[in-house]
Every structure is written in structure tokens, then in C-alpha cells.
PDB file of C-alpha atoms and ligand atoms in Angstrom:
ATOM      1  CA  MET A   1     -73.546 -17.403 281.686  1.00 98.00           C
ATOM      2  CA  VAL A   2     -76.644 -18.958 280.274  1.00 98.00           C
ATOM      3  CA  ILE A   3     -76.895 -22.592 280.395  1.00 98.00           C
ATOM      4  CA  PHE A   4     -78.975 -24.648 277.596  1.00 98.00           C
ATOM      5  CA  LYS A   5     -80.008 -28.258 277.506  1.00 98.00           C
ATOM      6  CA  LYS A   6     -82.090 -28.165 274.690  1.00 98.00           C
ATOM      7  CA  THR A   7     -81.041 -27.681 270.921  1.00 98.00           C
ATOM      8  CA  GLU A   8     -84.005 -25.646 270.123  1.00 98.00           C
ATOM      9  CA  ASP A   9     -83.417 -23.331 272.997  1.00 98.00           C
ATOM     10  CA  ILE A  10     -79.685 -22.562 272.333  1.00 98.00           C
ATOM     11  CA  LYS A  11     -80.444 -22.273 268.644  1.00 98.00           C
ATOM     12  CA  GLN A  12     -82.919 -19.584 269.223  1.00 98.00           C
ATOM     13  CA  TYR A  13     -80.848 -17.725 271.581  1.00 98.00           C
ATOM     14  CA  ILE A  14     -77.662 -17.715 269.307  1.00 98.00           C
ATOM     15  CA  SER A  15     -79.625 -16.561 266.309  1.00 97.00           C
ATOM     16  CA  LEU A  16     -81.336 -13.585 268.383  1.00 97.00           C
ATOM     17  CA  LYS A  17     -77.762 -12.814 269.182  1.00 97.00           C
ATOM     18  CA  ASN A  18     -76.496 -12.750 265.908  1.00 95.00           C
ATOM     19  CA  THR A  19     -79.319 -10.335 264.682  1.00 96.00           C
ATOM     20  CA  THR A  20     -77.817  -7.891 266.832  1.00 95.00           C
ATOM     21  CA  GLY A  21     -74.393  -8.357 265.378  1.00 95.00           C
ATOM     22  CA  SER A  22     -72.718 -10.750 267.586  1.00 97.00           C
ATOM     23  CA  LYS A  23     -70.355 -13.388 266.076  1.00 98.00           C
ATOM     24  CA  THR A  24     -70.076 -16.914 267.536  1.00 98.00           C
ATOM     25  CA  GLY A  25     -67.113 -18.435 269.004  1.00 98.00           C
ATOM     26  CA  PHE A  26     -67.376 -22.171 269.771  1.00 99.00           C
ATOM     27  CA  ILE A  27     -65.339 -24.446 272.011  1.00 99.00           C
ATOM     28  CA  PRO A  28     -66.911 -27.953 271.985  1.00 99.00           C
ATOM     29  CA  THR A  29     -65.242 -30.262 275.068  1.00 98.00           C
ATOM     30  CA  LEU A  30     -65.836 -33.548 276.804  1.00 98.00           C
ATOM     31  CA  GLY A  31     -65.769 -31.598 280.031  1.00 98.00           C
ATOM     32  CA  ALA A  32     -63.565 -32.031 283.094  1.00 98.00           C
ATOM     33  CA  LEU A  33     -62.189 -28.583 282.451  1.00 98.00           C
ATOM     34  CA  HIS A  34     -58.622 -27.517 283.129  1.00 98.00           C
ATOM     35  CA  ASP A  35     -56.448 -24.456 281.999  1.00 98.00           C
ATOM     36  CA  GLY A  36     -56.059 -25.839 278.493  1.00 98.00           C
ATOM     37  CA  HIS A  37     -59.792 -25.446 277.763  1.00 98.00           C
ATOM     38  CA  LEU A  38     -59.880 -22.217 279.412  1.00 98.00           C
ATOM     39  CA  SER A  39     -57.159 -20.940 277.221  1.00 98.00           C
ATOM     40  CA  LEU A  40     -59.471 -21.401 274.278  1.00 98.00           C
ATOM     41  CA  ILE A  41     -62.302 -19.575 276.110  1.00 98.00           C
ATOM     42  CA  GLU A  42     -59.887 -16.705 276.628  1.00 98.00           C
ATOM     43  CA  LYS A  43     -58.871 -16.660 273.141  1.00 98.00           C
ATOM     44  CA  ALA A  44     -62.471 -16.553 271.994  1.00 98.00           C
ATOM     45  CA  ARG A  45     -63.029 -13.527 274.283  1.00 98.00           C
ATOM     46  CA  GLN A  46     -60.083 -11.686 273.143  1.00 98.00           C
ATOM     47  CA  ASP A  47     -61.664 -12.004 269.469  1.00 98.00           C
ATOM     48  CA  GLY A  48     -64.934 -10.407 270.672  1.00 98.00           C
ATOM     49  CA  MET A  49     -66.837 -13.397 270.311  1.00 98.00           C
ATOM     50  CA  LEU A  50     -70.043 -14.580 271.789  1.00 98.00           C
ATOM     51  CA  VAL A  51     -68.416 -17.495 273.596  1.00 98.00           C
ATOM     52  CA  VAL A  52     -70.304 -20.727 273.472  1.00 99.00           C
ATOM     53  CA  CYS A  53     -68.749 -23.836 275.064  1.00 99.00           C
ATOM     54  CA  SER A  54     -70.391 -27.374 274.965  1.00 99.00           C
ATOM     55  CA  ILE A  55     -69.907 -30.034 277.443  1.00 98.00           C
ATOM     56  CA  PHE A  56     -70.919 -33.431 276.077  1.00 98.00           C
ATOM     57  CA  LEU A  57     -69.114 -36.557 276.975  1.00 98.00           C
ATOM     58  CA  ASN A  58     -69.539 -37.915 273.590  1.00 98.00           C
ATOM     59  CA  PRO A  59     -70.080 -41.989 273.873  1.00 97.00           C
ATOM     60  CA  THR A  60     -69.292 -42.391 269.982  1.00 97.00           C
ATOM     61  CA  GLN A  61     -65.747 -41.354 269.987  1.00 96.00           C
ATOM     62  CA  PHE A  62     -64.822 -43.701 272.911  1.00 96.00           C
ATOM     63  CA  ASN A  63     -63.542 -46.900 271.136  1.00 92.00           C
ATOM     64  CA  ASP A  64     -62.564 -48.173 274.512  1.00 93.00           C
ATOM     65  CA  LYS A  65     -65.584 -48.269 276.841  1.00 94.00           C
ATOM     66  CA  LYS A  66     -63.518 -48.568 280.008  1.00 94.00           C
ATOM     67  CA  ASP A  67     -62.146 -45.203 279.066  1.00 94.00           C
ATOM     68  CA  LEU A  68     -65.499 -43.710 278.745  1.00 96.00           C
ATOM     69  CA  GLU A  69     -66.724 -44.971 282.214  1.00 96.00           C
ATOM     70  CA  LYS A  70     -63.476 -43.796 283.803  1.00 95.00           C
ATOM     71  CA  TYR A  71     -63.679 -40.476 282.172  1.00 96.00           C
ATOM     72  CA  PRO A  72     -63.746 -37.688 284.765  1.00 96.00           C
ATOM     73  CA  VAL A  73     -66.845 -35.834 285.235  1.00 97.00           C
ATOM     74  CA  SER A  74     -67.177 -32.587 287.220  1.00 97.00           C
ATOM     75  CA  THR A  75     -69.927 -30.618 285.849  1.00 98.00           C
ATOM     76  CA  ASP A  76     -70.376 -28.403 288.798  1.00 98.00           C
ATOM     77  CA  ASP A  77     -66.805 -27.391 289.026  1.00 98.00           C
ATOM     78  CA  ASP A  78     -66.749 -26.958 285.203  1.00 98.00           C
ATOM     79  CA  ILE A  79     -69.801 -24.461 285.039  1.00 98.00           C
ATOM     80  CA  ALA A  80     -67.945 -22.560 287.947  1.00 98.00           C
ATOM     81  CA  LEU A  81     -64.573 -22.549 286.041  1.00 98.00           C
ATOM     82  CA  LEU A  82     -66.540 -21.301 282.851  1.00 98.00           C
ATOM     83  CA  VAL A  83     -68.288 -18.630 284.707  1.00 98.00           C
ATOM     84  CA  LYS A  84     -65.129 -17.207 285.975  1.00 98.00           C
ATOM     85  CA  ALA A  85     -63.449 -17.301 282.644  1.00 98.00           C
ATOM     86  CA  GLY A  86     -66.184 -15.229 280.989  1.00 98.00           C
ATOM     87  CA  CYS A  87     -68.232 -17.759 279.059  1.00 98.00           C
ATOM     88  CA  ASP A  88     -71.263 -16.554 277.962  1.00 98.00           C
ATOM     89  CA  VAL A  89     -73.181 -19.596 276.999  1.00 98.00           C
ATOM     90  CA  LEU A  90     -73.012 -23.290 278.134  1.00 99.00           C
ATOM     91  CA  PHE A  91     -74.447 -26.172 275.987  1.00 99.00           C
ATOM     92  CA  LEU A  92     -75.141 -29.020 278.195  1.00 98.00           C
ATOM     93  CA  PRO A  93     -77.175 -31.605 276.187  1.00 98.00           C
ATOM     94  CA  SER A  94     -78.010 -35.142 276.656  1.00 98.00           C
ATOM     95  CA  VAL A  95     -77.041 -38.023 274.206  1.00 97.00           C
ATOM     96  CA  ASP A  96     -80.640 -37.983 272.954  1.00 97.00           C
ATOM     97  CA  GLU A  97     -80.543 -34.514 272.127  1.00 97.00           C
ATOM     98  CA  ILE A  98     -77.357 -34.714 270.092  1.00 98.00           C
ATOM     99  CA  TYR A  99     -78.472 -38.089 268.456  1.00 97.00           C
ATOM    100  CA  PRO A 100     -82.108 -37.832 268.220  1.00 95.00           C
ATOM    101  CA  GLY A 101     -82.529 -40.867 266.273  1.00 92.00           C
ATOM    102  CA  GLY A 102     -79.792 -42.804 267.781  1.00 94.00           C
ATOM    103  CA  ALA A 103     -76.101 -42.385 266.741  1.00 93.00           C
ATOM    104  CA  ASP A 104     -76.267 -45.171 264.190  1.00 93.00           C
ATOM    105  CA  ASN A 105     -78.552 -42.825 262.158  1.00 92.00           C
ATOM    106  CA  MET A 106     -76.300 -39.872 261.958  1.00 92.00           C
ATOM    107  CA  PRO A 107     -74.083 -39.246 258.935  1.00 94.00           C
ATOM    108  CA  THR A 108     -70.611 -40.457 259.009  1.00 95.00           C
ATOM    109  CA  TYR A 109     -67.439 -38.809 257.188  1.00 98.00           C
ATOM    110  CA  ASP A 110     -64.673 -40.610 255.464  1.00 97.00           C
ATOM    111  CA  PHE A 111     -61.348 -39.035 256.451  1.00 98.00           C
ATOM    112  CA  GLY A 112     -59.094 -41.145 254.132  1.00 98.00           C
ATOM    113  CA  TYR A 113     -55.375 -41.231 255.054  1.00 98.00           C
ATOM    114  CA  LEU A 114     -56.002 -39.358 258.209  1.00 98.00           C
ATOM    115  CA  ASP A 115     -58.050 -42.061 259.737  1.00 98.00           C
ATOM    116  CA  THR A 116     -55.542 -44.793 258.971  1.00 98.00           C
ATOM    117  CA  ILE A 117     -52.521 -43.486 261.113  1.00 98.00           C
ATOM    118  CA  LEU A 118     -51.604 -42.739 264.693  1.00 98.00           C
ATOM    119  CA  GLU A 119     -54.744 -42.063 266.535  1.00 98.00           C
ATOM    120  CA  GLY A 120     -56.827 -43.383 263.634  1.00 98.00           C
ATOM    121  CA  ALA A 121     -55.060 -46.516 263.594  1.00 98.00           C
ATOM    122  CA  ASN A 122     -54.666 -47.029 267.506  1.00 97.00           C
ATOM    123  CA  ARG A 123     -58.273 -46.053 268.191  1.00 97.00           C
ATOM    124  CA  PRO A 124     -60.587 -47.703 265.477  1.00 97.00           C
ATOM    125  CA  GLY A 125     -63.919 -45.640 265.263  1.00 97.00           C
ATOM    126  CA  HIS A 126     -62.506 -42.671 267.191  1.00 98.00           C
ATOM    127  CA  PHE A 127     -62.603 -40.200 264.353  1.00 98.00           C
ATOM    128  CA  LYS A 128     -65.837 -41.531 263.247  1.00 97.00           C
ATOM    129  CA  GLY A 129     -67.445 -40.449 266.526  1.00 98.00           C
ATOM    130  CA  VAL A 130     -65.499 -37.063 266.431  1.00 98.00           C
ATOM    131  CA  GLY A 131     -66.911 -36.565 262.971  1.00 98.00           C
ATOM    132  CA  GLN A 132     -70.435 -37.183 264.019  1.00 97.00           C
ATOM    133  CA  VAL A 133     -70.579 -35.190 267.131  1.00 98.00           C
ATOM    134  CA  VAL A 134     -68.665 -32.250 265.573  1.00 98.00           C
ATOM    135  CA  SER A 135     -70.757 -31.870 262.530  1.00 98.00           C
ATOM    136  CA  ARG A 136     -74.055 -32.144 264.720  1.00 98.00           C
ATOM    137  CA  LEU A 137     -72.579 -29.423 267.127  1.00 98.00           C
ATOM    138  CA  LEU A 138     -71.766 -27.304 264.243  1.00 98.00           C
ATOM    139  CA  GLU A 139     -75.331 -27.632 262.861  1.00 98.00           C
ATOM    140  CA  ILE A 140     -76.737 -26.460 266.177  1.00 98.00           C
ATOM    141  CA  VAL A 141     -74.235 -23.775 267.149  1.00 98.00           C
ATOM    142  CA  GLU A 142     -73.430 -22.385 263.566  1.00 98.00           C
ATOM    143  CA  PRO A 143     -70.459 -20.705 264.891  1.00 98.00           C
ATOM    144  CA  ASP A 144     -67.948 -18.124 262.900  1.00 98.00           C
ATOM    145  CA  ASN A 145     -65.056 -19.116 264.788  1.00 98.00           C
ATOM    146  CA  LEU A 146     -64.158 -22.730 265.988  1.00 99.00           C
ATOM    147  CA  TYR A 147     -61.584 -22.939 268.568  1.00 99.00           C
ATOM    148  CA  MET A 148     -59.486 -26.358 269.236  1.00 98.00           C
ATOM    149  CA  GLY A 149     -56.272 -27.229 270.903  1.00 98.00           C
ATOM    150  CA  GLN A 150     -53.100 -28.310 269.103  1.00 98.00           C
ATOM    151  CA  LYS A 151     -52.773 -30.907 271.950  1.00 98.00           C
ATOM    152  CA  ASP A 152     -55.046 -32.966 269.639  1.00 98.00           C
ATOM    153  CA  TYR A 153     -53.331 -32.188 266.478  1.00 98.00           C
ATOM    154  CA  GLN A 154     -54.638 -34.921 264.275  1.00 98.00           C
ATOM    155  CA  GLN A 155     -58.123 -34.096 265.460  1.00 98.00           C
ATOM    156  CA  CYS A 156     -57.768 -30.544 264.173  1.00 98.00           C
ATOM    157  CA  MET A 157     -56.651 -31.801 260.953  1.00 98.00           C
ATOM    158  CA  VAL A 158     -59.712 -34.176 261.020  1.00 98.00           C
ATOM    159  CA  VAL A 159     -61.920 -31.386 261.557  1.00 98.00           C
ATOM    160  CA  ARG A 160     -60.519 -29.166 259.078  1.00 98.00           C
ATOM    161  CA  LYS A 161     -61.273 -31.941 256.774  1.00 98.00           C
ATOM    162  CA  LEU A 162     -64.727 -32.290 258.022  1.00 98.00           C
ATOM    163  CA  LEU A 163     -65.381 -28.522 257.235  1.00 98.00           C
ATOM    164  CA  GLU A 164     -64.327 -29.264 253.754  1.00 98.00           C
ATOM    165  CA  LEU A 165     -66.396 -32.403 253.274  1.00 98.00           C
ATOM    166  CA  THR A 166     -69.618 -30.835 255.000  1.00 97.00           C
ATOM    167  CA  GLY A 167     -69.280 -27.379 252.913  1.00 97.00           C
ATOM    168  CA  ARG A 168     -68.786 -25.414 256.099  1.00 98.00           C
ATOM    169  CA  ASN A 169     -65.882 -23.398 254.645  1.00 95.00           C
ATOM    170  CA  ASN A 170     -67.272 -20.090 256.132  1.00 97.00           C
ATOM    171  CA  ILE A 171     -66.429 -21.462 259.584  1.00 98.00           C
ATOM    172  CA  ASN A 172     -62.810 -20.223 260.708  1.00 98.00           C
ATOM    173  CA  LEU A 173     -60.862 -22.912 262.536  1.00 98.00           C
ATOM    174  CA  LEU A 174     -58.610 -21.512 265.055  1.00 98.00           C
ATOM    175  CA  ILE A 175     -55.972 -23.787 266.360  1.00 98.00           C
ATOM    176  CA  CYS A 176     -54.688 -22.618 269.715  1.00 98.00           C
ATOM    177  CA  PRO A 177     -51.393 -23.487 271.458  1.00 98.00           C
ATOM    178  CA  THR A 178     -51.005 -26.487 273.909  1.00 98.00           C
ATOM    179  CA  THR A 179     -51.167 -25.387 277.674  1.00 98.00           C
ATOM    180  CA  ARG A 180     -48.660 -27.340 279.866  1.00 98.00           C
ATOM    181  CA  GLU A 181     -48.068 -27.842 283.412  1.00 98.00           C
ATOM    182  CA  ALA A 182     -44.876 -26.279 284.749  1.00 98.00           C
ATOM    183  CA  ASP A 183     -42.838 -29.635 284.126  1.00 98.00           C
ATOM    184  CA  GLY A 184     -44.171 -29.597 280.557  1.00 98.00           C
ATOM    185  CA  LEU A 185     -46.777 -32.275 280.790  1.00 98.00           C
ATOM    186  CA  ALA A 186     -49.710 -31.298 278.358  1.00 98.00           C
ATOM    187  CA  MET A 187     -52.755 -30.405 280.295  1.00 98.00           C
ATOM    188  CA  SER A 188     -55.445 -33.015 279.832  1.00 98.00           C
ATOM    189  CA  SER A 189     -58.734 -34.199 281.791  1.00 97.00           C
ATOM    190  CA  ARG A 190     -56.963 -37.781 281.739  1.00 96.00           C
ATOM    191  CA  ASN A 191     -54.137 -36.480 283.741  1.00 98.00           C
ATOM    192  CA  ARG A 192     -56.591 -36.434 286.882  1.00 97.00           C
ATOM    193  CA  ARG A 193     -56.353 -40.040 286.798  1.00 96.00           C
ATOM    194  CA  LEU A 194     -52.643 -40.564 287.205  1.00 98.00           C
ATOM    195  CA  THR A 195     -51.382 -41.620 290.474  1.00 98.00           C
ATOM    196  CA  GLU A 196     -48.776 -39.293 292.361  1.00 97.00           C
ATOM    197  CA  PRO A 197     -45.811 -41.417 291.272  1.00 97.00           C
ATOM    198  CA  GLN A 198     -47.210 -41.640 287.698  1.00 98.00           C
ATOM    199  CA  ARG A 199     -47.843 -37.903 287.654  1.00 98.00           C
ATOM    200  CA  ALA A 200     -44.289 -37.245 288.881  1.00 97.00           C
ATOM    201  CA  ILE A 201     -42.567 -38.909 285.780  1.00 97.00           C
ATOM    202  CA  ALA A 202     -45.430 -38.125 283.122  1.00 98.00           C
ATOM    203  CA  ALA A 203     -43.524 -35.132 281.779  1.00 98.00           C
ATOM    204  CA  VAL A 204     -41.124 -37.666 280.116  1.00 98.00           C
ATOM    205  CA  ILE A 205     -43.376 -37.634 277.005  1.00 98.00           C
ATOM    206  CA  TYR A 206     -42.809 -33.808 276.625  1.00 98.00           C
ATOM    207  CA  GLN A 207     -39.107 -34.357 277.376  1.00 98.00           C
ATOM    208  CA  CYS A 208     -38.992 -36.907 274.587  1.00 98.00           C
ATOM    209  CA  LEU A 209     -40.746 -34.539 272.061  1.00 98.00           C
ATOM    210  CA  VAL A 210     -38.384 -31.880 272.998  1.00 98.00           C
ATOM    211  CA  SER A 211     -35.254 -34.306 272.466  1.00 98.00           C
ATOM    212  CA  ILE A 212     -36.922 -35.368 269.018  1.00 98.00           C
ATOM    213  CA  GLU A 213     -36.795 -31.442 268.229  1.00 97.00           C
ATOM    214  CA  SER A 214     -33.381 -30.595 269.510  1.00 97.00           C
ATOM    215  CA  LYS A 215     -31.634 -33.606 267.882  1.00 97.00           C
ATOM    216  CA  GLN A 216     -32.970 -32.789 264.503  1.00 96.00           C
ATOM    217  CA  ASN A 217     -29.799 -31.440 263.073  1.00 94.00           C
ATOM    218  CA  ASN A 218     -27.219 -33.995 264.540  1.00 92.00           C
ATOM    219  CA  ALA A 219     -28.741 -37.348 264.895  1.00 95.00           C
ATOM    220  CA  GLU A 220     -30.511 -39.924 262.845  1.00 97.00           C
ATOM    221  CA  LEU A 221     -34.401 -40.131 263.333  1.00 98.00           C
ATOM    222  CA  SER A 222     -34.469 -43.979 264.175  1.00 98.00           C
ATOM    223  CA  VAL A 223     -31.728 -43.346 266.805  1.00 98.00           C
ATOM    224  CA  VAL A 224     -33.638 -40.685 268.548  1.00 98.00           C
ATOM    225  CA  LYS A 225     -36.788 -42.667 268.253  1.00 98.00           C
ATOM    226  CA  LYS A 226     -35.140 -45.592 269.907  1.00 98.00           C
ATOM    227  CA  GLU A 227     -33.858 -43.418 272.810  1.00 98.00           C
ATOM    228  CA  CYS A 228     -37.222 -42.130 273.427  1.00 98.00           C
ATOM    229  CA  GLU A 229     -38.783 -45.685 273.398  1.00 98.00           C
ATOM    230  CA  ASP A 230     -36.379 -46.817 275.951  1.00 98.00           C
ATOM    231  CA  LEU A 231     -36.796 -43.621 278.067  1.00 98.00           C
ATOM    232  CA  LEU A 232     -40.620 -43.985 277.961  1.00 98.00           C
ATOM    233  CA  ALA A 233     -40.187 -47.774 279.024  1.00 98.00           C
ATOM    234  CA  ALA A 234     -37.660 -47.014 281.811  1.00 98.00           C
ATOM    235  CA  LYS A 235     -40.381 -44.781 283.389  1.00 97.00           C
ATOM    236  CA  GLY A 236     -42.966 -47.399 283.080  1.00 97.00           C
ATOM    237  CA  PHE A 237     -44.914 -46.043 279.829  1.00 98.00           C
ATOM    238  CA  VAL A 238     -45.890 -48.293 277.018  1.00 98.00           C
ATOM    239  CA  PRO A 239     -45.560 -46.193 273.838  1.00 98.00           C
ATOM    240  CA  GLU A 240     -48.170 -46.765 271.057  1.00 98.00           C
ATOM    241  CA  TYR A 241     -46.444 -44.548 268.563  1.00 98.00           C
ATOM    242  CA  ILE A 242     -43.542 -42.203 268.439  1.00 98.00           C
ATOM    243  CA  ALA A 243     -43.808 -40.498 264.940  1.00 98.00           C
ATOM    244  CA  LEU A 244     -42.582 -37.541 263.027  1.00 98.00           C
ATOM    245  CA  ALA A 245     -44.775 -36.148 260.328  1.00 98.00           C
ATOM    246  CA  ASP A 246     -45.217 -33.501 257.898  1.00 98.00           C
ATOM    247  CA  ALA A 247     -47.278 -30.941 259.783  1.00 98.00           C
ATOM    248  CA  ARG A 248     -49.097 -29.910 256.718  1.00 98.00           C
ATOM    249  CA  ASN A 249     -50.863 -33.275 256.086  1.00 97.00           C
ATOM    250  CA  LEU A 250     -49.294 -35.614 258.873  1.00 98.00           C
ATOM    251  CA  THR A 251     -47.386 -37.725 256.111  1.00 98.00           C
ATOM    252  CA  LEU A 252     -45.202 -40.002 258.202  1.00 98.00           C
ATOM    253  CA  LEU A 253     -41.567 -39.259 257.943  1.00 98.00           C
ATOM    254  CA  ASP A 254     -38.723 -41.824 258.241  1.00 98.00           C
ATOM    255  CA  SER A 255     -36.141 -39.072 258.678  1.00 98.00           C
ATOM    256  CA  TYR A 256     -35.613 -35.449 259.582  1.00 97.00           C
ATOM    257  CA  GLU A 257     -36.407 -33.525 256.350  1.00 96.00           C
ATOM    258  CA  GLN A 258     -34.870 -30.076 255.704  1.00 90.00           C
ATOM    259  CA  ASP A 259     -37.636 -27.568 254.258  1.00 92.00           C
ATOM    260  CA  THR A 260     -40.378 -29.465 255.494  1.00 96.00           C
ATOM    261  CA  PRO A 261     -42.541 -28.351 258.501  1.00 97.00           C
ATOM    262  CA  MET A 262     -42.449 -31.192 261.062  1.00 98.00           C
ATOM    263  CA  VAL A 263     -44.521 -32.170 263.979  1.00 98.00           C
ATOM    264  CA  ALA A 264     -43.218 -34.915 266.539  1.00 98.00           C
ATOM    265  CA  LEU A 265     -46.367 -36.866 268.145  1.00 99.00           C
ATOM    266  CA  ILE A 266     -46.391 -39.435 270.841  1.00 99.00           C
ATOM    267  CA  ALA A 267     -48.987 -41.732 272.505  1.00 98.00           C
ATOM    268  CA  ALA A 268     -48.151 -43.605 275.504  1.00 98.00           C
ATOM    269  CA  LYS A 269     -50.098 -45.523 278.186  1.00 98.00           C
ATOM    270  CA  ILE A 270     -49.265 -45.777 281.849  1.00 97.00           C
ATOM    271  CA  GLY A 271     -51.215 -48.295 283.593  1.00 95.00           C
ATOM    272  CA  GLU A 272     -54.664 -47.934 281.974  1.00 94.00           C
ATOM    273  CA  ILE A 273     -54.285 -44.117 281.303  1.00 96.00           C
ATOM    274  CA  ARG A 274     -53.457 -43.210 277.626  1.00 97.00           C
ATOM    275  CA  LEU A 275     -51.729 -39.900 277.156  1.00 98.00           C
ATOM    276  CA  ILE A 276     -50.889 -37.992 273.833  1.00 98.00           C
ATOM    277  CA  ASP A 277     -48.911 -34.917 273.004  1.00 98.00           C
ATOM    278  CA  ASN A 278     -47.006 -33.394 270.218  1.00 99.00           C
ATOM    279  CA  LEU A 279     -44.580 -30.464 269.044  1.00 98.00           C
ATOM    280  CA  LEU A 280     -44.204 -28.727 266.036  1.00 98.00           C
ATOM    281  CA  LEU A 281     -40.429 -28.428 265.399  1.00 97.00           C
ATOM    282  CA  THR A 282     -38.770 -25.190 265.237  1.00 91.00           C
ATOM    283  CA  ASP A 283     -35.604 -25.099 262.972  1.00 74.00           C
ATOM    284  CA  SER A 284     -32.589 -24.455 265.496  1.00 58.00           C
ATOM    285  CA  ARG A 285     -30.000 -24.101 263.047  1.00 53.00           C
TER     286      ARG A 285
HETATM  287  P1  AMP B   1     -61.445 -32.225 275.036  1.00 86.42           P
HETATM  288  O1  AMP B   1     -62.410 -32.131 276.370  1.00 86.42           O
HETATM  289  O2  AMP B   1     -60.224 -33.157 275.758  1.00 86.42           O
HETATM  290  O3  AMP B   1     -62.290 -32.913 273.997  1.00 86.42           O
HETATM  291  O4  AMP B   1     -60.874 -31.044 274.604  1.00 86.42           O
HETATM  292  C1  AMP B   1     -61.674 -29.908 274.313  1.00 86.42           C
HETATM  293  C2  AMP B   1     -60.828 -28.952 273.234  1.00 86.42           C
HETATM  294  O5  AMP B   1     -59.839 -28.399 274.417  1.00 86.42           O
HETATM  295  C3  AMP B   1     -60.179 -29.696 272.213  1.00 86.42           C
HETATM  296  O6  AMP B   1     -60.205 -28.699 271.129  1.00 86.42           O
HETATM  297  C4  AMP B   1     -58.805 -29.960 272.846  1.00 86.42           C
HETATM  298  O7  AMP B   1     -57.681 -30.069 271.758  1.00 86.42           O
HETATM  299  C5  AMP B   1     -58.345 -28.587 273.809  1.00 86.42           C
HETATM  300  N1  AMP B   1     -57.304 -29.043 274.714  1.00 86.42           N
HETATM  301  C6  AMP B   1     -57.642 -30.013 275.536  1.00 86.42           C
HETATM  302  N2  AMP B   1     -56.258 -29.985 276.100  1.00 86.42           N
HETATM  303  C7  AMP B   1     -55.648 -28.719 275.900  1.00 86.42           C
HETATM  304  C8  AMP B   1     -54.396 -28.335 276.242  1.00 86.42           C
HETATM  305  N3  AMP B   1     -53.728 -28.843 277.077  1.00 86.42           N
HETATM  306  N4  AMP B   1     -54.031 -27.015 275.638  1.00 86.42           N
HETATM  307  C9  AMP B   1     -54.954 -26.341 274.860  1.00 86.42           C
HETATM  308  N5  AMP B   1     -56.088 -27.015 274.428  1.00 86.42           N
HETATM  309  C10 AMP B   1     -56.349 -28.267 274.884  1.00 86.42           C
END
């Protein structure tokens, strides 16, 4: 694996590879890598891509500065995992490299409705930061395929919109399934911060998502949501939202809707740690 810290160097390397016919598959990350990230690397490898991963703890997408300060950093371990996973290129830029004139001078994008709900409503400025960093990284890497995790469902929709807004319709956005621990907890870098007792009950978020799915044909959504709220609270979680939405555009739903593809989404905090997860509902009728 080749590691680049400078924009010009990675650009030159990738364009040279492109002249010999290679296609670039890009996986942007914040680091503290786990099997969820590695599943994206594996998918890009299977697709025959030149696999490019970035590790950049982007300050502008952290609306909560404490969350940024406490975000796990394990670059040496990450590099070892990427080598083992068969990643070809790692981009490890500094903040100045990504935002040469300062982040305030970077273009921002209007995600409209998507920025007003769920993560957008609960983390003001978060998607503005995501838009800034992803557009800059795409400008540098110019990938053919962009691999992102369904774990961050709303982020995938924001990035889809970003590709539209920036005219980068030539990039294929591939949304990859969420990798879970054996008990169902979605893998996340933030899980590292859970204490043992917190970790032992953290799969309750996934259990709630499964119950929203399994009760879709025999219960009122409001009742199921209240049960989830109570269950999360009983385990010590403070739910931020428990939502059902149209999976195509994230229009929030007040009730289960037949013939609408649906996604259930939850954000909840335990202590200072905020976890999110979602589940696409399959029709069990
Ligand atoms: P992050 O480092 O959290 O920004 O994540 C980098 C990429 O990995 C994003 O596209 C995430 O959606 C994806 N990702 C994070 N966790 C998982 C997971 N458990 N399964 C699949 N993809 C994930």
C-alpha cells in the first residue's frame, strides 16, 4: 500500500494509474477502522478497482467539539488493517491540505429538506461539513466508484445529492450493507468508547429497529415507537429520534405505508456517546 499525505502526489499517482486503464474505487473514512470500513474495501477490491481509502478526521463535520476531541484515533493500527485488507492507496492529509485557504473559504452546498430532519436537525452544521469534505476529496481522488455504508443512511442521501449539485454524475455511488457485531450492534468507531456494561446493552437499538420491522403488519406505528422509546430508556439510552421514513427520499411517515419502501432510523445517546442505526424494512407479509 502506498501512503500519500500531499494532494499533488496522490493526484499524480492516480492519474498515472488511470492511464494504464485502472478504475478508482474510493472509501473516505474518519479513521478508527473496523470491519464495517473493511467491508467497503473488500467490495471495491471485488469490483476490480484501484482501492483508495482516506483517513481524515474532518473537524468541520463535528458540531459537538467534545465528540471530535474524544473521537478515537488509531492510525498505526488502521494502516496495518488496510494493508491486510488489500487497500492499494491511503490518503492521510492534514487539515491544511484539505482546506488550504481555511474551511470557511470552501464552497458549501444546500441539501434542502435532507438537512432539516433527523441527523440534520439534531446535528446542525454536520452535513455542511460532510458536503465540504466529500466534495474536496472527490476533487482530489476523482474516483469512478464511491463506496459508502448504509449505516449512515442519511449521509448516503446527502452525498447522492452532492454528486447531483456538483455535476459529478459520472461517479457511481455504491451503498454497502451495514456490518454488525454478533448481537446486532452496528459496528462504529464510537463503540470503542462504550464501557463494558454499556456495550452489553447497546444492541437494544438494533432490537428496536427489528421490532419496528416485525410489527409493521399488526401494530400502529405510534405504539411501536412508544415501546421502543420505553425500552431504550429502560436500558439507560436517551433516544434522539425513532423514525420511519420513505427509503427513497427520507420523507417522514406517521404510519406504516403499504407499497412504500420504508427505512426505520434511530439515534440514541448513552452517557456522552451517540449511536445511530437504521434498517430497511422488508415486507414480511
Ligand atoms: P466513518 O469513518 O464513520 O465516516 O465511516 C466511513 C464509511 O464507512 C462511511 O461510508 C460509513 O457509512 C461506513 N461505515 C461505517 N460503519 C459501517 C458499518 N458498520 N458497516 C458498513 N459501513 C460502515
